Tab-separated table of C-alpha atoms and ligand atoms in Angstrom:
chain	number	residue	atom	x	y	z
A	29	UNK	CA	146.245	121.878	92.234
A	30	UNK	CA	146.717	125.771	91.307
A	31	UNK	CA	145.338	128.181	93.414
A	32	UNK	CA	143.448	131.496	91.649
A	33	UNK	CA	146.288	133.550	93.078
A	34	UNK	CA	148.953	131.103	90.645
A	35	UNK	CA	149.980	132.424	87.159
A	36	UNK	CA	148.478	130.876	83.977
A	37	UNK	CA	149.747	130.261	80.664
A	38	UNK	CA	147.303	130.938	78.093
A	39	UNK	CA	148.324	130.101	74.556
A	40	UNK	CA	150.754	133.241	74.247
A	41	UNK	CA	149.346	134.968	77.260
A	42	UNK	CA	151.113	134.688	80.539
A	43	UNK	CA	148.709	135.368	83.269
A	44	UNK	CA	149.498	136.605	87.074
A	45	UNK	CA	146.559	135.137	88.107
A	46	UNK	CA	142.992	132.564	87.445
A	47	UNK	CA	140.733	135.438	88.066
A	48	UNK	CA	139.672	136.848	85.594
A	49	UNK	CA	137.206	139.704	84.187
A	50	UNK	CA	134.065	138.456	82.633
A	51	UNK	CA	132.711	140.546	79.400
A	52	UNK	CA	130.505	142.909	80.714
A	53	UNK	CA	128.202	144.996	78.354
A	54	UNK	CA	128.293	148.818	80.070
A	55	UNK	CA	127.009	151.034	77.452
A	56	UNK	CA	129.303	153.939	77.783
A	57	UNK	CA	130.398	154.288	74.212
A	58	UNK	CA	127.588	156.850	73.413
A	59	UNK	CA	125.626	157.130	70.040
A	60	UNK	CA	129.529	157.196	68.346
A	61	UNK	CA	129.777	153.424	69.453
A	62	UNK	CA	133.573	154.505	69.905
A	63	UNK	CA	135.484	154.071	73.339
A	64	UNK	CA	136.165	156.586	75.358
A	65	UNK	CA	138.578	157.894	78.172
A	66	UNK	CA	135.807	156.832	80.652
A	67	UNK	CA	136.139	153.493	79.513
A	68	UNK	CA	140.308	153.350	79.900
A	69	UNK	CA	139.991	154.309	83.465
A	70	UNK	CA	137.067	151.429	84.153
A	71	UNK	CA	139.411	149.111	82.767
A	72	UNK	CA	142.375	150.315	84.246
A	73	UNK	CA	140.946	150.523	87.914
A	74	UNK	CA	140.202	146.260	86.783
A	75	UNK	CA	143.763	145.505	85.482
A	76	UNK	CA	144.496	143.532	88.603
A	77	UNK	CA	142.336	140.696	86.980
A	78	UNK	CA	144.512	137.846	85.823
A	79	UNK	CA	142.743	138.932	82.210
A	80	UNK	CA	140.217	140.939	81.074
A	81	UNK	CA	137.943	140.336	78.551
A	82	UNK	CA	136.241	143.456	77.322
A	83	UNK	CA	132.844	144.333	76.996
A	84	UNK	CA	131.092	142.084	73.699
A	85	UNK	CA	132.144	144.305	70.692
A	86	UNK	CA	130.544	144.769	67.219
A	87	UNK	CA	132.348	143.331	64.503
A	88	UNK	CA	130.515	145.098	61.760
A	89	UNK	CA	127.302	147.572	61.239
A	90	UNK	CA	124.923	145.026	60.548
A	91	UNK	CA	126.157	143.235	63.803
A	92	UNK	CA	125.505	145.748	65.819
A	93	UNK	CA	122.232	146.249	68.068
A	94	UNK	CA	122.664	147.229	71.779
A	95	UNK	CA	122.389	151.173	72.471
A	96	UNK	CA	125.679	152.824	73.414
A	97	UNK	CA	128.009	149.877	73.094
A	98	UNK	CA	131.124	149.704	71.247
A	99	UNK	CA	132.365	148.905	67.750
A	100	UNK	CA	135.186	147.664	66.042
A	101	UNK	CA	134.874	148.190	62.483
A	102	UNK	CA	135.755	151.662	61.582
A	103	UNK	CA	139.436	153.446	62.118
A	104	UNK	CA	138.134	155.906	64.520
A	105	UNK	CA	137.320	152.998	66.823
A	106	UNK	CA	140.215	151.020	66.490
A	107	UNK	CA	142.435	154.452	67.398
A	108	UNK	CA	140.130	154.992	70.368
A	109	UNK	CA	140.287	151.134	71.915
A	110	UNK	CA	144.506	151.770	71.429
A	111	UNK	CA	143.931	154.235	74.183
A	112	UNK	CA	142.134	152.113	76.371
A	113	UNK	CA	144.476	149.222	75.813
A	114	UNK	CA	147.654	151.691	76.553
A	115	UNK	CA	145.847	152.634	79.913
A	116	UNK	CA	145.203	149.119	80.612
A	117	UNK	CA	148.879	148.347	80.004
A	118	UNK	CA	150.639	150.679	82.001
A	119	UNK	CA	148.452	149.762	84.722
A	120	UNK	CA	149.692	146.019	84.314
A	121	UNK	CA	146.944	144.498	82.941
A	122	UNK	CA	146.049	142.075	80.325
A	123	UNK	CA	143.094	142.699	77.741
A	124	UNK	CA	141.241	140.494	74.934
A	125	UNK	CA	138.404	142.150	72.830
A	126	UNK	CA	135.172	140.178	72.708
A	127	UNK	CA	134.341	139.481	68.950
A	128	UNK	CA	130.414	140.318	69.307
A	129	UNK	CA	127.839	139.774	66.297
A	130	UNK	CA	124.121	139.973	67.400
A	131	UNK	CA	122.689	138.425	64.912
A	132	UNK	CA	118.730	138.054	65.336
A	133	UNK	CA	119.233	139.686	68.051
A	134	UNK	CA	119.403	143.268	67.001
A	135	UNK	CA	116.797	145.322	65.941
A	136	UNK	CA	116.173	147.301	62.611
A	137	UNK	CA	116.330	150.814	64.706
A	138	UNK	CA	120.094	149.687	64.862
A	139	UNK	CA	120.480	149.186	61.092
A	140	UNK	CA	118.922	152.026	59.607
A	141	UNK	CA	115.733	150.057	58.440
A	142	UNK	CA	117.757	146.403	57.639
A	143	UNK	CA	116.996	143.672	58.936
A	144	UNK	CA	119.164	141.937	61.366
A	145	UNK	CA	121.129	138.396	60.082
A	146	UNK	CA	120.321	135.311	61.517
A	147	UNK	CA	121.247	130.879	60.711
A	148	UNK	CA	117.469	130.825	60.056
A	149	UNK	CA	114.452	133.422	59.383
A	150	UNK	CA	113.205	132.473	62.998
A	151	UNK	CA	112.276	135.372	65.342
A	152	UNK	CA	113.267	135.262	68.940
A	153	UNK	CA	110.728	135.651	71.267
A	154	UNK	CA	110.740	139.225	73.245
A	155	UNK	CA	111.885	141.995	72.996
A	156	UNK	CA	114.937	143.747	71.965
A	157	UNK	CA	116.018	146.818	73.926
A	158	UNK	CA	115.673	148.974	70.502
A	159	UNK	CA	116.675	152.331	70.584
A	160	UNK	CA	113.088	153.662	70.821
A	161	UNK	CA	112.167	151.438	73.861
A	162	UNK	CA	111.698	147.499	73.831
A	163	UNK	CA	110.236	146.406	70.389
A	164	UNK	CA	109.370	142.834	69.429
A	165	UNK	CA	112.230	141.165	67.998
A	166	UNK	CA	111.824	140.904	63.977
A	167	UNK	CA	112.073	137.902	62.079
A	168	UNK	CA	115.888	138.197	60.685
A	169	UNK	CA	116.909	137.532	56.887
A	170	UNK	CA	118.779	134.062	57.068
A	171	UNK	CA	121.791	134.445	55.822
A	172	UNK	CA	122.978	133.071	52.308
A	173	UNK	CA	126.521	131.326	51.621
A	174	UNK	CA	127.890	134.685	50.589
A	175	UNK	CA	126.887	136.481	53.063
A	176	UNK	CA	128.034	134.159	55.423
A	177	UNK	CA	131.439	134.067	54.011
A	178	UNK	CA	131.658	137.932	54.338
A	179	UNK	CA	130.341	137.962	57.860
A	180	UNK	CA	133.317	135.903	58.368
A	181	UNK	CA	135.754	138.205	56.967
A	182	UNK	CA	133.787	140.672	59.353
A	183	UNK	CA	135.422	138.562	62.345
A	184	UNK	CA	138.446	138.357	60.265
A	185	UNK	CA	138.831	142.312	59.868
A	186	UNK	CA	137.958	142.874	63.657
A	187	UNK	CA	140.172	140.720	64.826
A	188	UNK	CA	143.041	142.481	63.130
A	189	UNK	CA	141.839	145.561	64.041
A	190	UNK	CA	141.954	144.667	67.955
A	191	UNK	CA	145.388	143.577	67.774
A	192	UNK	CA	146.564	147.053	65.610
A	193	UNK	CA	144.697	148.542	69.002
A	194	UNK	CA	146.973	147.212	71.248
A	195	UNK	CA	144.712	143.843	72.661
A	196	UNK	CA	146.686	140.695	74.053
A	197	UNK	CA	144.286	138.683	72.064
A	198	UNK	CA	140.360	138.157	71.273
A	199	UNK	CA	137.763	136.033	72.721
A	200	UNK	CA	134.881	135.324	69.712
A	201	UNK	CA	131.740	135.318	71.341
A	202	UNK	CA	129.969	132.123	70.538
A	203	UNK	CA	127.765	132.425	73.631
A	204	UNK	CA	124.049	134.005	75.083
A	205	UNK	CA	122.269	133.247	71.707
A	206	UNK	CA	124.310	135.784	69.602
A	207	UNK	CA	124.601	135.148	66.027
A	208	UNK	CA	127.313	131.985	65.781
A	209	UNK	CA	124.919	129.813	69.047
A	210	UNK	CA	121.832	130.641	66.389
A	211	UNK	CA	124.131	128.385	64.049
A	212	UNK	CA	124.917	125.817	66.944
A	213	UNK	CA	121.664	125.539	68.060
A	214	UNK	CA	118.693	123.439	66.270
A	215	UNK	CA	116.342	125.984	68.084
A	216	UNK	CA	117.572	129.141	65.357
A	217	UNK	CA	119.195	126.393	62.600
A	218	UNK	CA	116.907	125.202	59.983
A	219	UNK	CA	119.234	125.355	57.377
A	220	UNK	CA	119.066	122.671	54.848
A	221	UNK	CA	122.557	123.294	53.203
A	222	UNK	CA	126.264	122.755	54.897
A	223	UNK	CA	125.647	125.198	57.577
A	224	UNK	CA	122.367	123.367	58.995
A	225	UNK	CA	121.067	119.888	60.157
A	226	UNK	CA	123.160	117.651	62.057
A	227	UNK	CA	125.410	118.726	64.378
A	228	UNK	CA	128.772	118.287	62.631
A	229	UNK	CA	126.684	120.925	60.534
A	230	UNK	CA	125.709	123.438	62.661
A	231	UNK	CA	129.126	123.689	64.159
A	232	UNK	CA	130.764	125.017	61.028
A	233	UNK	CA	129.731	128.381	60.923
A	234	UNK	CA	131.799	128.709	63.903
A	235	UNK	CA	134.516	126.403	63.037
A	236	UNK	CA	134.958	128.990	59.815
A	237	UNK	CA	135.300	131.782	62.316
A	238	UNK	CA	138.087	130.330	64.489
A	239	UNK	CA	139.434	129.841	61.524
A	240	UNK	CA	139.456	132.975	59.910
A	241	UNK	CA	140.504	134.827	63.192
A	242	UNK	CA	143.342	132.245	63.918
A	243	UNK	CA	144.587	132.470	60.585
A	244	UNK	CA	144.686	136.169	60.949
A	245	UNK	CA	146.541	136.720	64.416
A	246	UNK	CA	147.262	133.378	65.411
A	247	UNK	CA	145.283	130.671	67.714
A	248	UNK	CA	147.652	131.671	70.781
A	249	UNK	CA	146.151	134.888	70.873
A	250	UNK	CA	142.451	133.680	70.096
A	251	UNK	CA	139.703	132.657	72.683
A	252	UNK	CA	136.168	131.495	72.431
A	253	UNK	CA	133.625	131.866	74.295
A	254	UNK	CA	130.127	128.942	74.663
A	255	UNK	CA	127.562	129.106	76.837
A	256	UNK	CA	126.076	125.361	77.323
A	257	UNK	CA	122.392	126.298	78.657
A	258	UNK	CA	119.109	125.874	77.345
A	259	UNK	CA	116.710	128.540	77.954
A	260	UNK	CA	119.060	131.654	78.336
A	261	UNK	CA	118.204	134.439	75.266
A	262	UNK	CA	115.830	132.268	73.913
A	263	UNK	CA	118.395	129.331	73.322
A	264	UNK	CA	117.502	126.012	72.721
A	265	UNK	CA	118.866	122.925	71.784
A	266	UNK	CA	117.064	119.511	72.085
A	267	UNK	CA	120.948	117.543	72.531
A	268	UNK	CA	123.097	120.286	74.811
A	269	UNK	CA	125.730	117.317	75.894
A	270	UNK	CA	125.930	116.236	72.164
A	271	UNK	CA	126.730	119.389	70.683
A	272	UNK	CA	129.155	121.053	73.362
A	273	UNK	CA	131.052	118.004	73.154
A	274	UNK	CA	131.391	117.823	69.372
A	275	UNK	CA	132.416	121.349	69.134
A	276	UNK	CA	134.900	120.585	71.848
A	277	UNK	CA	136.537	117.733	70.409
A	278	UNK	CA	136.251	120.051	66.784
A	279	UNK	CA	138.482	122.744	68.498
A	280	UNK	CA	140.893	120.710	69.572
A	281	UNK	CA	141.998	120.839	66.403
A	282	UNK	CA	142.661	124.773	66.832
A	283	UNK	CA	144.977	124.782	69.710
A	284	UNK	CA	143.085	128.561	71.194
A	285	UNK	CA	144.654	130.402	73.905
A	286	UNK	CA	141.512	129.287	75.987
A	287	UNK	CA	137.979	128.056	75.874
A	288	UNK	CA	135.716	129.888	77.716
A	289	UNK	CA	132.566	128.126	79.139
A	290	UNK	CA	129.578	129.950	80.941
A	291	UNK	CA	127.527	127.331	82.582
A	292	UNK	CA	125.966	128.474	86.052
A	293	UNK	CA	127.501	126.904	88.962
A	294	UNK	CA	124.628	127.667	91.158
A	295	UNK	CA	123.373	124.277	89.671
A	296	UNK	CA	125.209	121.249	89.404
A	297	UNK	CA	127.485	121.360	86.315
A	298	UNK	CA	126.450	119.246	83.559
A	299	UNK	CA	128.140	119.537	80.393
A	300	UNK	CA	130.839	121.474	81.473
A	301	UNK	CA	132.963	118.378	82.813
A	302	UNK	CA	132.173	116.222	79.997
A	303	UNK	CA	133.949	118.875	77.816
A	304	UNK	CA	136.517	119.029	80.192
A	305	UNK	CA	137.372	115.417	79.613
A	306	UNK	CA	137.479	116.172	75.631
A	307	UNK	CA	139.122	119.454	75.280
A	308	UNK	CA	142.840	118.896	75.797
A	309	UNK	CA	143.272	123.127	76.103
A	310	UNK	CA	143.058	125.813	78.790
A	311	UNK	CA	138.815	125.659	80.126
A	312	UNK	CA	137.847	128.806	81.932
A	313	UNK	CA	134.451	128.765	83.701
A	314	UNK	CA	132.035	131.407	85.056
A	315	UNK	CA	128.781	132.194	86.124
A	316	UNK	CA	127.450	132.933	89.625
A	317	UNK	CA	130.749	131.715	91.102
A	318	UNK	CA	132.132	133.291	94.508
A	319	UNK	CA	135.588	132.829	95.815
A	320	UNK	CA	135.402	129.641	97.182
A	321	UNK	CA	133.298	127.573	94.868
A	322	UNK	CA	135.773	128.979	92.042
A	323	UNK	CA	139.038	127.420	94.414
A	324	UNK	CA	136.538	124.254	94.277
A	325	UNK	CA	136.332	123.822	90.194
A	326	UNK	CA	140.185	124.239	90.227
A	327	UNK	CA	141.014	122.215	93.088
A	328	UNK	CA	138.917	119.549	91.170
A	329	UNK	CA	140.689	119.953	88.566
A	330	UNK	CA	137.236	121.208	86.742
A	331	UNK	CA	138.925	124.419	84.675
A	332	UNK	CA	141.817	126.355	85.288
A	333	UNK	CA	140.295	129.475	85.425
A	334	UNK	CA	137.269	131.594	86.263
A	335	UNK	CA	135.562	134.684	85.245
A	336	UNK	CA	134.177	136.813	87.491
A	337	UNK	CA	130.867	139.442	86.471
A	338	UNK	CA	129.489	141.098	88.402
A	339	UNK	CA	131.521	140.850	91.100
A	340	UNK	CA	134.092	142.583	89.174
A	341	UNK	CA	131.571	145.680	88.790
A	342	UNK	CA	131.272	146.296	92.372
A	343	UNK	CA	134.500	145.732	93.045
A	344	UNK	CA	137.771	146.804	90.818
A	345	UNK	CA	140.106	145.522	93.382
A	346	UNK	CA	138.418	142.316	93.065
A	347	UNK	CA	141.651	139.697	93.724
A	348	UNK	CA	142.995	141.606	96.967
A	349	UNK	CA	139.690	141.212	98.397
A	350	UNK	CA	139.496	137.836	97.557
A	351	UNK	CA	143.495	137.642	99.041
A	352	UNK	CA	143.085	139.799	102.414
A	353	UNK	CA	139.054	138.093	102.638
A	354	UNK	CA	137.508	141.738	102.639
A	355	UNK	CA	134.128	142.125	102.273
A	356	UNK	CA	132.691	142.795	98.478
A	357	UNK	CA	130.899	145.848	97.649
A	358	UNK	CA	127.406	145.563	96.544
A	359	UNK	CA	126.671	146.143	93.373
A	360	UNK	CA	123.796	148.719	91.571
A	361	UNK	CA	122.100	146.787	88.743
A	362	UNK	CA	120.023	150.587	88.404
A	363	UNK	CA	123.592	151.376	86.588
A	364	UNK	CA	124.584	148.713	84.786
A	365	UNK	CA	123.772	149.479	80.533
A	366	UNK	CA	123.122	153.307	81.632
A	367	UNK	CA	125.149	156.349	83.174
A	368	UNK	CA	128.725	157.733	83.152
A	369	UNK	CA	130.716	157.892	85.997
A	370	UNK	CA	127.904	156.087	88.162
A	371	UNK	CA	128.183	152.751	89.301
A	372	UNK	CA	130.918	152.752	86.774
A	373	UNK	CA	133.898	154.061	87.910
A	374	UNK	CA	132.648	155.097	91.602
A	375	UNK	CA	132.644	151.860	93.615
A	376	UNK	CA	135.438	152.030	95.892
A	377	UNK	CA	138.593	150.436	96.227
A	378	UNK	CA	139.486	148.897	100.079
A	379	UNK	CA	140.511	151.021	102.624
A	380	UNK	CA	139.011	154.585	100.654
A	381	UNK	CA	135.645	155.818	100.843
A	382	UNK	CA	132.987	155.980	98.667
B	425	FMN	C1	125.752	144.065	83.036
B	425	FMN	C2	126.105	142.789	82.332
B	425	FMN	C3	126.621	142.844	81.055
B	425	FMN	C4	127.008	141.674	80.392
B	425	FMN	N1	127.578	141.760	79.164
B	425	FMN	C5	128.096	140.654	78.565
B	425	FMN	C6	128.826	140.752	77.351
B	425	FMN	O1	129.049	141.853	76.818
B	425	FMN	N2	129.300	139.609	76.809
B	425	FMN	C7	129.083	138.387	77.377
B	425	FMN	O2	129.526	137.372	76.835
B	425	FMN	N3	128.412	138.268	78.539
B	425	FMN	C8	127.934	139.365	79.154
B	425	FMN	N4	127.304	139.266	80.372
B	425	FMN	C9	127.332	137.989	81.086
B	425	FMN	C10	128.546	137.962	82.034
B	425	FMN	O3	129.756	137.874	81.292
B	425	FMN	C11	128.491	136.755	82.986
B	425	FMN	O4	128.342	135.596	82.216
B	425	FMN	C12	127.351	136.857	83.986
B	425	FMN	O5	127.352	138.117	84.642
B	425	FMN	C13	127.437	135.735	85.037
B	425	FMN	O6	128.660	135.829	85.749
B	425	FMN	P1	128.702	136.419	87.247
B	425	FMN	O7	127.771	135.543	88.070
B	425	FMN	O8	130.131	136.295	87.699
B	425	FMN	O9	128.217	137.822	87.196
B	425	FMN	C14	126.855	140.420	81.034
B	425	FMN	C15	126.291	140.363	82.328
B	425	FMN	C16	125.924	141.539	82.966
B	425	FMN	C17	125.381	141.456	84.374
C-alpha cells in the first residue's frame, strides 16, 4: 500500500504526494471579491501539498454570499487568479479551483435585494453571516427548469474561466449544504418535477453539472467534492448510505480526476467505504484526520488520498513536518474568515521564528 509521501495519478494530474490541501474559505479577497497578491503568497508558501484545492469560489453573482471571498465570473477575476496560479507554479505546486454556488445559503445583503436560489423554497435554519452581521437565513426562490439550466452554464463558464487562469483542474463543490447537496438531499428537495423525489432524481442536478464542466475542460481535469453527513449546515437526508452510493455508482460513468469525500474520521466511517467499494476512481478523504490515521485509510486501502484543513493553516510546510515528525503549529481560529497578513501568511515554517 502507498504511503502519503508516494506520487498519485489523478485523471491528468500527476501528484508528488497524497497530502493534500483542503478548500479553505479565508476571506481575503476584499469587497472586490477578486484575488489578490496576498493570496499568491498563502498559496505559494502551501505548494508543497501533493494538490491544492483553493478556497470555495463563486461561480456567478447570484451564487455568491460569504463576505470577502472570491469570484470567478468576471474578467478582472479570472486575470487576478492567473497570478496566483503563476505563483503557485513556479513554486511547484499543483492547484484546482473549487466551483462554489451557495445557494440558500446566501443572503439578500449579497445580492443587492434578490433572493438567494435554492432545489426548494425551504429556509435553512440560522443564520447567515450577512454583511450587516448574522441575519436569519431567507426562504430562497426555488429554482425553475430555466434557471436551472443557466445556473449550469454558470459552472460551465467558471470552469473555463479557471483553466484560462492557469488551474490544473476544478473540484465542483457538491458538499456542506451548498446549492447542488440542497438538490441531493430530501431535507432542501421537494421538487415534484425531474430534479426532485426519488433519489435517481435528486442526483441530476448534479449529474448535469459534471456534465457541463467535463464537457467543457475535460473529466481528467474535473473533481467533485460530497460530504456524506447528516446534520452539518443544516443537511439532512433520511437515506445517507442510499444516496452517496447511487451518486457514486452515477459518476462512474464520468471517469473525474478524483472524488472527494468529507466524512469525519473522528467517528467510525460509515458511508465512506461503501462508496469505496462502488466507485472504481481516485477517493480522497478528509476531515479531522492527523498523520497517522490518514497512513491508516490508505494502508487499508480506504482512499488514496487525504485532505488536510486546518492543519494546513497552521502549518504551510505541512508534509516535511509530517516527514521529519516535527511538531505542528497551533492554529488561531480568531483569524480564520478575517485579517490580512495575520494568521494568514505569518505561521512559521520549521526551523524560523515566528
Ligand atoms: C476556515 C475554514 C474554511 C473552510 N472553507 C471551506 C471551503 O471553502 N470549501 C469547503 O468545501 N470546505 C471548507 N471548509 C471545510 C474544510 O475543507 C475541511 O473539510 C474541514 O476543515 C475539516 O478538515 P480538517 O479536520 O483537516 O480541518 C473550511 C473549514 C475551515 C476551518
Amino acid at each position: 500500500m502507498p504511503t502519503l509521501f508516494d506520487p498519485l495519478t489523478a485523471g491528468a494530474l500527476t501528484l508528488k504526494n497524497r497530502i493534500w490541501m483542503a478548500p479553505l474559505t479565508r476571506a481575503r479577497a476584499g469587497e472586490s471579491r477578486i484575488p489578490n497578491d496576498l493570496m499568491a503568497t498563502y498559496y505559494s508558501q502551501r505548494a508543497s501539498a501533493g494538490l491544492m484545492i483553493s478556497e470555495a469560489t463563486a461561480i456567478s453573482r447570484i451564487g455568491y454570499g460569504w463576505k470577502n471571498a472570491p469570484g470567478i465570473y468576471t474578467e478582472a477575476q479570472e486575470k487576478a487568479w492567473a497570478r496566483v496560479t503563476k505563483s503557485v507554479h513556479e513554486a511547484g505546486g499543483q492547484m484546482v479551483l473549487q466551483l462554489w454556488h451557495m445557494g440558500r445559503l446566501s443572503h439578500p445583503d449579497f445580492l443587492d435585494g434578490q433572493l438567494p436560489v435554492s432545489a426548494s423554497a425551504i429556509a435553512a435554519e440560522g443564520v447567515a453571516r450577512s454583511l450587516e452581521g448574522n441575519k436569519p437565513y431567507v426562504t430562497p426562490h426555488a429554482l425553475t427548469k430555466d434557471e436551472i439550466q443557466s445556473t449550469i452554464d454558470d459552472y460551465q463558464k467558471a470552469a473555463i474561466r479557471a483553466i484560462a487562469a492557469g488551474f490544473d483542474g476544478v473540484e465542483i463543490h457538491g458538499a456542506n449544504g451548498y446549492l447542488i447537496d440542497q438538490f441531493l438531499r430530501d431535507g432542501s428537495n421537494t421538487r415534484s418535477d425531474e430534479y426532485g423525489g426519488p433519489i435517481a432524481h435528486r442526483v441530476r442536478f448534479l449529474l448535469e453539472v459534471v456534465e457541463a464542466v467535463t464537457a467543457a475542460i475535460g473529466p481528467e481535469r474535473t473533481g467533485l467534492r460530497l460530504s456524506p453527513m447528516n446534520g452539518y449546515q443544516n443537511m439532512h437526508d433520511s437515506n445517507l448510505e442510499a444516496l452517496f452510493t447511487h451518486a457514486a455508482k452515477e459518476l462512474n460513468k464520468h471517469d473525474l480526476a478524483f472524488l472527494h469525500v468529507r466524512e469525519t474520521a473522528s467517528q467510525p466511517l460509515l458511508v465512506t467505504p461503501l462508496m469505496r467499494k462502488i466507485y472504481d476512481g481516485v477517493m480522497v478523504g478528509n476531515d479531522a484526520y492527523d498523520f497517522a490515521r490518514a497512513q491508516k485509510v490508505l494502508d487499508d486501502g480506504l482512499l488514496d488520498a487525504v485532505a488536510f484543513g486546518v492543519p494546513f493553516i497552521a502549518n504551510p510546510d505541512l508534509v516535511e513536518r509530517f516527514r521529519s515528525g516535527a511538531p505542528l503549529n497551533t492554529a488561531r481560529p480568531e483569524s480564520f474568515y478575517k485579517g490580512a497578513v495575520e494568521g494568514y501568511t505569518d505561521y512559521p515554517f520549521m526551523g524560523k521564528a515566528a
